[in-house]
């Protein structure tokens, strides 16, 4: 995984041209060498962008209208502005796509931030107040869209790496930031601090739809959020690999304890969910029993 920058058209000149990654097939879309391999573009436009190992490249120029839309969404969301289009400025209609509705009341925010190494962030619409899960770049566009959707009451921070511009959104919307005590250094002014390893719920304030589950491992204070016993917002604890059709965890990017992360993975067997919505790595929608089976297989591989 890797990432960084903005929604503006990238100006192409000979200096930039020389910095394009060599694997890109000829055509309008390109990736330059500032790419940090976060995988944002590959998630948004999997038929256009591929993983070289250290960075993304254009494996196929977009041809269909869907591919063109997806490639433009990837250009917009790239946290390092490493993707460009030689022909066109980004159209306002692509900007207006975000936040992008995924399912029910759940949106992918887009505008991934270089501050979080391009982590995905999400918006949940809820009658008791809307939630932001981790944070995108602070943009006027998203601020307006969140406002139109009813504002933000809670900002759930999965872990210290993905705080990004949450402080700006918290101040604008008067939102309560939630973080674990063991990752508090990333958001020392957070309004709600979770301690210990027990599940945290607050039926009066949140509604019973939300369960906060500490899962130390990737970082000491990592937490996941389970919504409606269906949607698990996993941060960097758990992801999906579509090529191998497996659930995965990132041992090479485990900053606290792989052994603790495995224990935390076992803890998730007590819950059922059919969606994982990730910080890094691919999202997945897998029927609950199959999800549990894949989770067991992952725990076995983590030994
Ligand atoms: Fe992380």
Tab-separated table of C-alpha atoms and ligand atoms in Angstrom:
chain	number	residue	atom	x	y	z
A	1	UNK	CA	0.000	0.000	0.000
A	2	UNK	CA	1.050	3.581	-0.558
A	3	UNK	CA	-0.022	7.433	-1.205
A	4	UNK	CA	-0.652	11.804	-1.478
A	5	UNK	CA	-2.504	15.396	-3.398
A	6	UNK	CA	-5.216	17.615	-5.128
A	7	UNK	CA	-8.160	17.647	-7.484
A	8	UNK	CA	-6.588	19.953	-10.037
A	9	UNK	CA	-5.442	18.950	-13.463
A	10	UNK	CA	-1.790	18.023	-13.455
A	11	UNK	CA	0.111	20.161	-15.939
A	12	UNK	CA	2.231	18.016	-18.195
A	13	UNK	CA	5.622	19.264	-19.291
A	14	UNK	CA	8.881	17.620	-20.237
A	15	UNK	CA	10.078	17.578	-16.633
A	16	UNK	CA	6.934	15.823	-15.508
A	17	UNK	CA	6.957	13.609	-18.571
A	18	UNK	CA	10.369	12.323	-17.574
A	19	UNK	CA	9.070	11.412	-14.162
A	20	UNK	CA	6.214	9.183	-15.297
A	21	UNK	CA	6.436	5.593	-14.155
A	22	UNK	CA	7.718	3.558	-17.109
A	23	UNK	CA	5.087	0.806	-17.031
A	24	UNK	CA	2.199	3.152	-17.973
A	25	UNK	CA	0.640	2.240	-21.304
A	26	UNK	CA	0.571	5.218	-23.720
A	27	UNK	CA	-2.479	7.453	-23.572
A	28	UNK	CA	-4.045	10.322	-21.690
A	29	UNK	CA	-3.941	8.967	-18.150
A	30	UNK	CA	-0.598	8.565	-16.446
A	31	UNK	CA	1.000	8.004	-13.034
A	32	UNK	CA	4.149	9.847	-12.037
A	33	UNK	CA	6.965	8.857	-9.728
A	34	UNK	CA	5.527	10.689	-6.722
A	35	UNK	CA	3.143	7.727	-6.310
A	36	UNK	CA	3.364	6.191	-2.818
A	37	UNK	CA	1.525	2.971	-3.756
A	38	UNK	CA	-1.401	3.516	-1.411
A	39	UNK	CA	-3.795	1.541	-3.653
A	40	UNK	CA	-6.556	4.196	-3.698
A	41	UNK	CA	-6.594	4.289	-7.520
A	42	UNK	CA	-6.616	0.504	-7.807
A	43	UNK	CA	-9.651	0.292	-5.563
A	44	UNK	CA	-11.536	2.942	-7.520
A	45	UNK	CA	-10.495	1.920	-11.041
A	46	UNK	CA	-9.246	-1.679	-10.900
A	47	UNK	CA	-9.378	-2.186	-14.660
A	48	UNK	CA	-7.180	0.871	-15.313
A	49	UNK	CA	-4.529	0.895	-12.578
A	50	UNK	CA	-2.279	-1.942	-11.405
A	51	UNK	CA	0.359	-2.516	-8.743
A	52	UNK	CA	3.964	-2.589	-9.915
A	53	UNK	CA	5.087	-3.519	-6.408
A	54	UNK	CA	6.395	-0.113	-5.375
A	55	UNK	CA	3.867	2.106	-7.136
A	56	UNK	CA	0.759	2.061	-9.305
A	57	UNK	CA	0.773	2.362	-13.073
A	58	UNK	CA	-1.785	2.599	-15.897
A	59	UNK	CA	-2.179	-0.946	-17.197
A	60	UNK	CA	-4.989	-0.026	-19.608
A	61	UNK	CA	-6.266	3.350	-20.724
A	62	UNK	CA	-9.941	3.804	-19.781
A	63	UNK	CA	-12.264	3.154	-22.706
A	64	UNK	CA	-15.837	2.721	-21.511
A	65	UNK	CA	-17.750	5.535	-19.830
A	66	UNK	CA	-17.575	3.647	-16.515
A	67	UNK	CA	-13.800	3.255	-16.801
A	68	UNK	CA	-13.405	6.941	-17.650
A	69	UNK	CA	-15.510	7.901	-14.643
A	70	UNK	CA	-13.543	5.569	-12.371
A	71	UNK	CA	-10.182	6.823	-13.664
A	72	UNK	CA	-11.262	10.417	-13.015
A	73	UNK	CA	-12.427	9.473	-9.519
A	74	UNK	CA	-9.004	7.922	-8.913
A	75	UNK	CA	-7.291	11.092	-10.170
A	76	UNK	CA	-9.404	13.105	-7.761
A	77	UNK	CA	-8.818	10.877	-4.735
A	78	UNK	CA	-5.081	10.248	-5.203
A	79	UNK	CA	-3.523	11.683	-2.029
A	80	UNK	CA	-0.269	12.608	-3.788
A	81	UNK	CA	-1.757	13.979	-7.035
A	82	UNK	CA	0.371	11.420	-8.818
A	83	UNK	CA	-2.275	10.697	-11.458
A	84	UNK	CA	-2.820	12.995	-14.408
A	85	UNK	CA	-4.850	13.297	-17.586
A	86	UNK	CA	-3.077	15.003	-20.500
A	87	UNK	CA	-6.284	16.049	-22.204
A	88	UNK	CA	-8.934	17.114	-19.776
A	89	UNK	CA	-9.458	19.149	-16.663
A	90	UNK	CA	-11.332	17.291	-13.988
A	91	UNK	CA	-15.028	17.791	-14.573
A	92	UNK	CA	-17.172	19.152	-11.685
A	93	UNK	CA	-19.458	16.136	-12.120
A	94	UNK	CA	-16.706	13.827	-10.887
A	95	UNK	CA	-16.113	16.028	-7.843
A	96	UNK	CA	-19.837	15.996	-7.188
A	97	UNK	CA	-19.743	12.175	-7.009
A	98	UNK	CA	-18.176	12.462	-3.545
A	99	UNK	CA	-18.932	11.352	-0.944
A	100	UNK	CA	-19.679	8.225	-2.937
A	101	UNK	CA	-22.623	6.163	-1.713
A	102	UNK	CA	-21.567	2.537	-1.190
A	103	UNK	CA	-24.581	0.918	0.418
A	104	UNK	CA	-27.572	1.912	2.555
A	105	UNK	CA	-26.466	4.952	4.565
A	106	UNK	CA	-22.739	4.472	4.105
A	107	UNK	CA	-20.525	6.682	1.929
A	108	UNK	CA	-16.853	6.555	0.943
A	109	UNK	CA	-15.577	10.134	1.390
A	110	UNK	CA	-12.831	10.169	-1.275
A	111	UNK	CA	-10.236	12.985	-1.154
A	112	UNK	CA	-7.811	10.704	0.656
A	113	UNK	CA	-5.210	12.595	2.665
A	114	UNK	CA	-1.456	12.263	2.405
A	115	UNK	CA	-1.390	12.819	6.177
A	116	UNK	CA	-2.911	9.374	6.637
A	117	UNK	CA	-0.909	7.767	3.842
A	118	UNK	CA	-4.056	7.954	1.743
A	119	UNK	CA	-6.330	6.008	4.078
A	120	UNK	CA	-9.973	5.639	3.134
A	121	UNK	CA	-12.550	7.426	5.251
A	122	UNK	CA	-16.301	6.937	5.480
A	123	UNK	CA	-19.476	8.812	6.372
A	124	UNK	CA	-22.456	7.137	8.072
A	125	UNK	CA	-25.873	8.755	7.975
A	126	UNK	CA	-27.850	8.055	11.150
A	127	UNK	CA	-30.995	9.423	12.790
A	128	UNK	CA	-29.152	9.972	16.108
A	129	UNK	CA	-26.365	11.898	14.392
A	130	UNK	CA	-23.980	11.207	11.543
A	131	UNK	CA	-20.533	9.665	11.909
A	132	UNK	CA	-17.260	10.237	10.117
A	133	UNK	CA	-14.930	7.233	10.284
A	134	UNK	CA	-11.341	8.471	10.031
A	135	UNK	CA	-10.786	11.612	8.012
A	136	UNK	CA	-10.403	12.750	4.425
A	137	UNK	CA	-8.615	15.925	3.354
A	138	UNK	CA	-10.389	19.030	4.572
A	139	UNK	CA	-12.157	20.449	1.524
A	140	UNK	CA	-14.942	22.987	1.179
A	141	UNK	CA	-16.723	20.569	-1.136
A	142	UNK	CA	-16.876	17.781	1.478
A	143	UNK	CA	-17.721	20.237	4.233
A	144	UNK	CA	-20.731	21.436	2.194
A	145	UNK	CA	-21.785	17.896	1.311
A	146	UNK	CA	-21.565	16.758	4.942
A	147	UNK	CA	-23.606	19.788	5.913
A	148	UNK	CA	-26.276	18.912	3.342
A	149	UNK	CA	-26.371	15.388	4.791
A	150	UNK	CA	-27.026	16.756	8.281
A	151	UNK	CA	-23.528	17.476	9.607
A	152	UNK	CA	-21.230	15.295	11.705
A	153	UNK	CA	-21.898	14.375	15.346
A	154	UNK	CA	-19.126	11.836	15.939
A	155	UNK	CA	-15.715	11.296	14.391
A	156	UNK	CA	-14.479	7.769	15.047
A	157	UNK	CA	-10.709	7.512	14.763
A	158	UNK	CA	-9.692	3.907	14.218
A	159	UNK	CA	-6.084	4.591	15.169
A	160	UNK	CA	-3.343	7.174	15.370
A	161	UNK	CA	-2.297	6.967	11.695
A	162	UNK	CA	-5.605	8.043	10.159
A	163	UNK	CA	-6.471	11.230	12.041
A	164	UNK	CA	-5.643	13.454	9.004
A	165	UNK	CA	-7.818	16.625	9.034
A	166	UNK	CA	-10.310	15.380	11.627
A	167	UNK	CA	-9.631	18.391	13.856
A	168	UNK	CA	-10.906	20.764	11.144
A	169	UNK	CA	-14.116	18.780	10.678
A	170	UNK	CA	-14.572	18.457	14.460
A	171	UNK	CA	-14.274	22.197	14.948
A	172	UNK	CA	-16.564	23.108	12.064
A	173	UNK	CA	-19.329	20.661	13.013
A	174	UNK	CA	-18.806	20.621	16.785
A	175	UNK	CA	-18.272	16.875	16.519
A	176	UNK	CA	-17.107	14.518	19.249
A	177	UNK	CA	-13.860	12.812	18.299
A	178	UNK	CA	-13.487	9.268	19.624
A	179	UNK	CA	-10.057	7.678	19.992
A	180	UNK	CA	-8.438	5.064	22.232
A	181	UNK	CA	-6.287	6.259	25.104
A	182	UNK	CA	-3.314	4.291	23.804
A	183	UNK	CA	-3.351	6.252	20.516
A	184	UNK	CA	-4.319	9.565	22.108
A	185	UNK	CA	-1.070	11.293	21.140
A	186	UNK	CA	-2.455	11.636	17.583
A	187	UNK	CA	-5.550	13.557	18.775
A	188	UNK	CA	-4.795	14.809	22.287
A	189	UNK	CA	-7.840	17.094	22.305
A	190	UNK	CA	-10.307	14.319	21.422
A	191	UNK	CA	-13.591	14.636	23.290
A	192	UNK	CA	-14.270	10.932	24.024
A	193	UNK	CA	-11.402	8.662	25.036
A	194	UNK	CA	-11.889	4.906	25.147
A	195	UNK	CA	-9.866	2.972	27.732
A	196	UNK	CA	-9.246	-0.740	28.178
A	197	UNK	CA	-10.130	-3.604	25.877
A	198	UNK	CA	-13.868	-4.068	26.418
A	199	UNK	CA	-16.490	-3.332	23.796
A	200	UNK	CA	-17.873	0.176	24.221
A	201	UNK	CA	-21.465	1.092	23.473
A	202	UNK	CA	-23.650	3.990	24.461
A	203	UNK	CA	-27.225	3.162	23.608
A	204	UNK	CA	-28.545	6.513	24.745
A	205	UNK	CA	-26.164	8.674	22.743
A	206	UNK	CA	-25.118	6.497	19.812
A	207	UNK	CA	-28.040	4.026	19.639
A	208	UNK	CA	-27.428	0.296	19.830
A	209	UNK	CA	-26.442	0.371	16.142
A	210	UNK	CA	-22.840	1.235	17.011
A	211	UNK	CA	-20.305	-0.965	18.799
A	212	UNK	CA	-16.721	0.156	19.373
A	213	UNK	CA	-14.275	-2.747	19.673
A	214	UNK	CA	-10.640	-2.249	20.738
A	215	UNK	CA	-8.342	-4.396	18.563
A	216	UNK	CA	-4.703	-3.710	19.557
A	217	UNK	CA	-2.065	-4.939	17.147
A	218	UNK	CA	-1.441	-2.638	14.180
A	219	UNK	CA	-1.167	0.073	16.846
A	220	UNK	CA	-1.682	-0.291	20.582
A	221	UNK	CA	-4.852	1.773	20.526
A	222	UNK	CA	-6.433	0.501	17.315
A	223	UNK	CA	-10.232	0.132	17.361
A	224	UNK	CA	-12.854	-1.011	14.858
A	225	UNK	CA	-16.463	0.140	14.594
A	226	UNK	CA	-19.312	-2.305	14.030
A	227	UNK	CA	-22.471	-0.732	12.627
A	228	UNK	CA	-25.818	-2.544	12.669
A	229	UNK	CA	-24.060	-5.905	13.166
A	230	UNK	CA	-23.271	-5.816	9.441
A	231	UNK	CA	-20.669	-3.190	8.607
A	232	UNK	CA	-17.216	-3.417	10.179
A	233	UNK	CA	-15.006	-0.341	9.738
A	234	UNK	CA	-11.602	-1.933	10.100
A	235	UNK	CA	-8.975	0.830	9.768
A	236	UNK	CA	-5.683	-0.992	9.231
A	237	UNK	CA	-6.609	-4.063	11.279
A	238	UNK	CA	-8.221	-6.184	8.574
A	239	UNK	CA	-8.657	-6.020	4.796
A	240	UNK	CA	-9.496	-8.153	1.759
A	241	UNK	CA	-7.370	-9.343	-1.126
A	242	UNK	CA	-9.611	-9.796	-4.196
A	243	UNK	CA	-6.904	-11.698	-6.109
A	244	UNK	CA	-6.615	-14.489	-3.551
A	245	UNK	CA	-10.181	-14.049	-2.228
A	246	UNK	CA	-8.790	-13.968	1.319
A	247	UNK	CA	-9.055	-11.737	4.320
A	248	UNK	CA	-5.654	-10.268	5.100
A	249	UNK	CA	-3.731	-8.315	7.738
A	250	UNK	CA	-0.548	-6.346	7.165
A	251	UNK	CA	2.318	-7.973	9.077
A	252	UNK	CA	4.875	-5.699	7.367
A	253	UNK	CA	2.925	-2.687	8.591
A	254	UNK	CA	2.248	-3.912	12.114
A	255	UNK	CA	3.623	-1.195	14.414
A	256	UNK	CA	2.723	-2.621	17.846
A	257	UNK	CA	2.382	-6.415	18.102
A	258	UNK	CA	1.542	-9.098	15.543
A	259	UNK	CA	0.720	-11.500	18.385
A	260	UNK	CA	-1.735	-8.985	19.854
A	261	UNK	CA	-3.200	-8.384	16.404
A	262	UNK	CA	-3.869	-12.103	16.074
A	263	UNK	CA	-5.596	-12.135	19.476
A	264	UNK	CA	-7.656	-9.141	18.379
A	265	UNK	CA	-8.589	-10.974	15.190
A	266	UNK	CA	-9.911	-13.877	17.291
A	267	UNK	CA	-11.992	-11.393	19.261
A	268	UNK	CA	-13.875	-10.536	16.062
A	269	UNK	CA	-15.168	-14.128	15.894
A	270	UNK	CA	-17.645	-13.040	18.587
A	271	UNK	CA	-19.281	-10.706	16.097
A	272	UNK	CA	-20.974	-11.158	12.769
A	273	UNK	CA	-20.638	-8.837	9.817
A	274	UNK	CA	-20.907	-9.112	6.056
A	275	UNK	CA	-19.027	-5.941	5.095
A	276	UNK	CA	-15.516	-4.818	5.864
A	277	UNK	CA	-14.772	-1.168	5.114
A	278	UNK	CA	-11.045	-0.677	5.258
A	279	UNK	CA	-8.514	2.092	5.753
A	280	UNK	CA	-6.049	0.447	3.422
A	281	UNK	CA	-6.617	-2.568	1.224
A	282	UNK	CA	-9.835	-3.558	-0.478
A	283	UNK	CA	-13.323	-3.395	0.934
A	284	UNK	CA	-15.451	-6.540	0.772
A	285	UNK	CA	-19.057	-7.674	0.999
A	286	UNK	CA	-19.129	-11.385	1.850
A	287	UNK	CA	-22.030	-13.347	3.298
A	288	UNK	CA	-21.679	-13.647	7.094
A	289	UNK	CA	-20.893	-17.357	7.389
A	290	UNK	CA	-18.318	-17.179	4.600
A	291	UNK	CA	-16.814	-14.082	6.221
A	292	UNK	CA	-16.408	-15.968	9.498
A	293	UNK	CA	-14.795	-18.887	7.702
A	294	UNK	CA	-12.343	-16.529	5.997
A	295	UNK	CA	-11.609	-14.879	9.330
A	296	UNK	CA	-10.788	-18.264	10.854
A	297	UNK	CA	-8.506	-19.035	7.920
A	298	UNK	CA	-6.720	-15.718	8.405
A	299	UNK	CA	-6.242	-16.365	12.136
A	300	UNK	CA	-4.757	-19.734	11.248
A	301	UNK	CA	-2.336	-18.135	8.742
A	302	UNK	CA	-1.268	-15.526	11.317
A	303	UNK	CA	0.316	-18.199	13.561
B	1	LIG	FE1	-2.182	2.538	10.120
